[in-house]
Short mmCIF file of C-alpha atoms in Angstrom, two decimals:
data_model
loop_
_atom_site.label_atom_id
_atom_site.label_comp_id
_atom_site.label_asym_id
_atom_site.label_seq_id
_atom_site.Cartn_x
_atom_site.Cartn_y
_atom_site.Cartn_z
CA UNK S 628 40.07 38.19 11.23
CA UNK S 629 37.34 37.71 8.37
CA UNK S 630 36.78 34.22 6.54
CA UNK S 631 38.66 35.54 3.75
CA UNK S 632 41.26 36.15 5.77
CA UNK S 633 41.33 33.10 7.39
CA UNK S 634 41.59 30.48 4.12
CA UNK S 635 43.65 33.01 2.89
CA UNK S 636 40.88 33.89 -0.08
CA UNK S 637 42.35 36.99 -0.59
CA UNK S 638 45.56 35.28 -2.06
CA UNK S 639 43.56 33.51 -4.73
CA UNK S 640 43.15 35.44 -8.13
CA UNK S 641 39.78 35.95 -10.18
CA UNK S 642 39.64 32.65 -11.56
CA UNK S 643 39.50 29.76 -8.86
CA UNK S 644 37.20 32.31 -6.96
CA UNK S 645 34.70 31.83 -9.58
CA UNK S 646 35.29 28.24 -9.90
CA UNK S 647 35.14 27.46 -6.01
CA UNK S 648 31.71 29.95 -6.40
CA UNK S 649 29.94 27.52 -9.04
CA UNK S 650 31.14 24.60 -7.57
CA UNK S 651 29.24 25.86 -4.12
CA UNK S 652 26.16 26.32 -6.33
CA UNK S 653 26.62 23.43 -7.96
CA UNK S 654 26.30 21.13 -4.67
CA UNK S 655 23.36 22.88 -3.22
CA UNK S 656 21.44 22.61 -6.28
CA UNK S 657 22.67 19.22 -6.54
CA UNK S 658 21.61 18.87 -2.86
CA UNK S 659 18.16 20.22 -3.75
CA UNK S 660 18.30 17.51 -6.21
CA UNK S 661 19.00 14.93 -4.61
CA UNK S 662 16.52 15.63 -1.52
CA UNK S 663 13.53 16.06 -4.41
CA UNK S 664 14.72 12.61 -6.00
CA UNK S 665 14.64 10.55 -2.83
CA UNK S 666 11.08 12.24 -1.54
CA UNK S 667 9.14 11.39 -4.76
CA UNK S 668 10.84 7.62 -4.79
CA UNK S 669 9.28 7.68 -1.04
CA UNK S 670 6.10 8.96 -1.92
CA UNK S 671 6.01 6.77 -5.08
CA UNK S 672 6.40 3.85 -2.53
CA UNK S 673 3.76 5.02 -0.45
CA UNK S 674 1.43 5.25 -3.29
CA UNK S 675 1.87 1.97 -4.57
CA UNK S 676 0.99 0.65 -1.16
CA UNK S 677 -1.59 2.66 -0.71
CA UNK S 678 -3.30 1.32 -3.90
CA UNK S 679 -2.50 -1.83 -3.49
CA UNK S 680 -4.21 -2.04 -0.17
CA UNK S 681 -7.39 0.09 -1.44
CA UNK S 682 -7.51 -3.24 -4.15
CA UNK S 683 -7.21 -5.49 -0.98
CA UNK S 684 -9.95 -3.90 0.82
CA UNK S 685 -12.13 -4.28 -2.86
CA UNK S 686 -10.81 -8.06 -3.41
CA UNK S 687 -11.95 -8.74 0.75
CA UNK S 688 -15.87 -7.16 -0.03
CA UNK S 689 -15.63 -9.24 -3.43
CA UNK S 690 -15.24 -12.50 -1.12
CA UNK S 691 -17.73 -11.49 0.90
CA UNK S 692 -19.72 -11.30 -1.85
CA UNK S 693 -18.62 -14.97 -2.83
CA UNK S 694 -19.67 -16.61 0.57
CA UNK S 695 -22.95 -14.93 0.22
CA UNK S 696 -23.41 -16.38 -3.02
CA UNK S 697 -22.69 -19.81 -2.19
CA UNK S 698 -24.91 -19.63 0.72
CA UNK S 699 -28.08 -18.54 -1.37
CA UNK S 700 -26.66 -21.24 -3.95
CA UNK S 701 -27.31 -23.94 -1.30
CA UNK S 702 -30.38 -22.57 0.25
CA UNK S 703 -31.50 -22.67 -3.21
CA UNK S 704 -30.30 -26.36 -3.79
CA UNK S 705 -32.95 -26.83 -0.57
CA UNK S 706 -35.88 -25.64 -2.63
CA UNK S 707 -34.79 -27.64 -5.05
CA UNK S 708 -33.46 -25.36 -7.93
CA UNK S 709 -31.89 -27.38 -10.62
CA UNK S 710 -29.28 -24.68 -11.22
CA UNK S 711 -27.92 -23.83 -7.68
CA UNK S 712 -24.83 -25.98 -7.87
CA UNK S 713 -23.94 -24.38 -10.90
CA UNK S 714 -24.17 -21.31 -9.05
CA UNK S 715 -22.86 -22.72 -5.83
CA UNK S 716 -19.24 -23.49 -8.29
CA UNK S 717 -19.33 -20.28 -10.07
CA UNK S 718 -19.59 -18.68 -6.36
CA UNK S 719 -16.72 -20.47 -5.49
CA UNK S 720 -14.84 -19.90 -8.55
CA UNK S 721 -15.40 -16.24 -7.89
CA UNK S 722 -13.69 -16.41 -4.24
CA UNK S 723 -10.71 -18.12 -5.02
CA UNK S 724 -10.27 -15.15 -7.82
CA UNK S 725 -10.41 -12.72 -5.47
CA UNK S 726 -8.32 -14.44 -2.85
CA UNK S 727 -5.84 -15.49 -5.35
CA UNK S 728 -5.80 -11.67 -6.74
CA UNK S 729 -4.84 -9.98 -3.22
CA UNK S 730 -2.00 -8.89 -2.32
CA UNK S 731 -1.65 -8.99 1.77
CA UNK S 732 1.38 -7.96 3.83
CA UNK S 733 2.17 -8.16 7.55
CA UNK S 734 -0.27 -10.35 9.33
CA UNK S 735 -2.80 -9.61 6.85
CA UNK S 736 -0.87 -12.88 5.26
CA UNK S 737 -1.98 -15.36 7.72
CA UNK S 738 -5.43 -13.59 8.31
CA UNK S 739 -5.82 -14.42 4.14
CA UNK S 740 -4.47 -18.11 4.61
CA UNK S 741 -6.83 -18.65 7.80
CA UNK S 742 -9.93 -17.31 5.71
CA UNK S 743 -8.85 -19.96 2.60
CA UNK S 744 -8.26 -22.68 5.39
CA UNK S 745 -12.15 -21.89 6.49
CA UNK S 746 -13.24 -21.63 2.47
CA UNK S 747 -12.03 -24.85 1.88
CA UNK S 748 -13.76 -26.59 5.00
CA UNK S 749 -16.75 -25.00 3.92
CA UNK S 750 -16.67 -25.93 0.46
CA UNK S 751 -16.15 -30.35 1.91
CA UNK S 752 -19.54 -29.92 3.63
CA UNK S 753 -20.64 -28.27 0.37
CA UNK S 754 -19.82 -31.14 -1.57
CA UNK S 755 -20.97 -33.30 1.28
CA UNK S 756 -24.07 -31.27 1.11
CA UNK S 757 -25.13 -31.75 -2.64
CA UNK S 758 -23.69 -35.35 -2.12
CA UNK S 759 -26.88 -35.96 0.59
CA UNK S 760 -29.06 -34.16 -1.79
CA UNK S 761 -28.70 -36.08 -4.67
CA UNK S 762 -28.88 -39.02 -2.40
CA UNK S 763 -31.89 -38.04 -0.71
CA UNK S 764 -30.65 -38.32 2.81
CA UNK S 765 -32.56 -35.12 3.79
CA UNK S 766 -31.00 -35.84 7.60
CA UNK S 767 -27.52 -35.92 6.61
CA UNK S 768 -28.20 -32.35 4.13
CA UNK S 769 -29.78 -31.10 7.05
CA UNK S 770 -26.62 -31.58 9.55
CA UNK S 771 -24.05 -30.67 6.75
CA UNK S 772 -26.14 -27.32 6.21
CA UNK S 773 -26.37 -26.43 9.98
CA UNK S 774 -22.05 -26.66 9.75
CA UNK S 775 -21.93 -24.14 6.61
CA UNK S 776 -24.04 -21.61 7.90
CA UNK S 777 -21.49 -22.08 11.54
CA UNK S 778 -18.70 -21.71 9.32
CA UNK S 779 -20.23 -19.19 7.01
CA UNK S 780 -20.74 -16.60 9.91
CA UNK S 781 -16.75 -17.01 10.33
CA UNK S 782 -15.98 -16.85 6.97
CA UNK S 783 -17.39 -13.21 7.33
CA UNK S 784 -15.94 -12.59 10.10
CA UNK S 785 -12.52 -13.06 8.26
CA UNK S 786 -13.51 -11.56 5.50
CA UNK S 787 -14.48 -7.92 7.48
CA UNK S 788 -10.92 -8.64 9.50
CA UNK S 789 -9.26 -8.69 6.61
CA UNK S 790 -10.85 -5.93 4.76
CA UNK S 791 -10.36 -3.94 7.97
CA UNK S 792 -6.72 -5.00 8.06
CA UNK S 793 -6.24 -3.57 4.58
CA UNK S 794 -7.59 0.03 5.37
CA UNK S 795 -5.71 0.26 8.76
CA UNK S 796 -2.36 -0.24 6.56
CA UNK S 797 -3.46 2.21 3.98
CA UNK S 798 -4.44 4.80 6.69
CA UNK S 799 -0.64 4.32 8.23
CA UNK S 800 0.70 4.83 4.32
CA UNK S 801 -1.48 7.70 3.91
CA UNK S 802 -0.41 9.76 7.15
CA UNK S 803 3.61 8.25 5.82
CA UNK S 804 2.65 10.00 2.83
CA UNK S 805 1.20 13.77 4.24
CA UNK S 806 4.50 13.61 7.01
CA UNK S 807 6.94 12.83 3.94
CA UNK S 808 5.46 15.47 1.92
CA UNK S 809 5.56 18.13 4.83
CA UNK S 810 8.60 17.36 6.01
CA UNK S 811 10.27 17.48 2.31
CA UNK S 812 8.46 20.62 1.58
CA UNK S 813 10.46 22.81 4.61
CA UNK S 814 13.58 20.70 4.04
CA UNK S 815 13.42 22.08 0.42
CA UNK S 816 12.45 25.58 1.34
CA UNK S 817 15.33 25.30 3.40
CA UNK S 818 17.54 24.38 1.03
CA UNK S 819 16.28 27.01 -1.31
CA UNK S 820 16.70 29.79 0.79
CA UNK S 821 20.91 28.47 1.97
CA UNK S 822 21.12 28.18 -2.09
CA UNK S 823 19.43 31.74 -2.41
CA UNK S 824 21.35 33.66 0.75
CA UNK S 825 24.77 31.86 -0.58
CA UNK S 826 24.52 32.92 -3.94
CA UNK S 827 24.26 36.59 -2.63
CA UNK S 828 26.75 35.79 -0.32
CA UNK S 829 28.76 34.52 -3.20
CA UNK S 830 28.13 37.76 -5.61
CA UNK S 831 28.60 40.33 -2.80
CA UNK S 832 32.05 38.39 -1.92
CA UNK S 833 33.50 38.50 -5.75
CA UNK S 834 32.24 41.74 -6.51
CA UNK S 835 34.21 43.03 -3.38
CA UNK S 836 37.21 41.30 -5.07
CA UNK S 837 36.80 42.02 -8.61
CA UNK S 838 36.29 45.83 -7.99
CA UNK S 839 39.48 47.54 -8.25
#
């Protein structure tokens, strides 16, 4: 007994044939659709996080950059250079912009917060620092400075974790990314190729109907 046969096709006349026939069409094109729509939204995802994390990784060596320049500022104070705590705030100000501007998920979060925690120890004995300057208590400059350049080489340390942190996620997103794309690419040549066969299917089917 043929399928025709068995849901009694052969019963039907021209005209729900054809409509049954688009309708058939109709859902695995929408299917086709459907799987296309959902694989870009995924990919669109994936990109977003992936840029966002290549900014994190820029905003971490842009810190780095900041603790370095706060460091100079205040071996620069020690020479006595009228203008290093000028620099030694705009160093700071230039941190906390790049901290501020970074977007961390995960544990990346509390890797951030630990690094500000550490910037804002640093900056006390900073102000302690230019405090004992200004002061001339070269004693007291001389112990706060031996506790920033401790704390500095942590600061860095952060500061690489974190950068680190942000290219391990976007390494993840970017093999999400190829295995999404693969995987929707033979999903949709499968799909293609049901729509393709069942259209034939479809013609071969009516045409054996319609012909007298």
């Amino acid at each position: 007994m043929t399928l025709t046969q068995t849901f009694k096709v052969d019963r039907l006349n021209i005209r729900p044939k054809l409509i049954a026939s688009f309708l058939i069409v109709a859902l695995l094109v929408g299917a086709t659709g459907a799987l296309g729509y959902q694989s870009v939204a995924e990919l669109d995802h994936e990109a977003h996080v992936i840029g966002t994390e290549g900014q994190n990784m820029d905003h971490a060596a842009e810190m780095l950059v900041g603790i370095e320049q706060q460091q100079n500022a205040v071996l620069a104070a020690q020479l006595g250079d009228s203008e290093a705590r000028d620099a030694y705030e705009a160093a700071n100000e230039h941190f906390a912009a790049e901290a501020k501007a970074m977007e961390p998920t995960g544990e990346a979060v509390a890797q951030l917060e630990a690094l500000q925690a550490t910037h804002a120890e640093y900056n006390q004995l900073g102000t302690d620092y230019f405090a004992a300057m200004d002061a001339g208590n070269e004693e007291l400059a001389a112990q706060k400075l031996a506790a920033m350049s401790s704390l500095r080489v942590e600061m860095e340390a952060q500061a690489h974790t974190l950068e680190s942190m942000a290219q391990a996620t976007m390494d993840e997103q970017l093999a999400i990314a190829d295995s999404t794309t693969q995987s929707t690419q033979m999903e949709l040549l499968g799909l293609t190729l049901v729509a393709f066969l069942g259209a034939i299917g479809i013609g071969v089917a009516l045409n054996r109907h319609i012909t007298p």
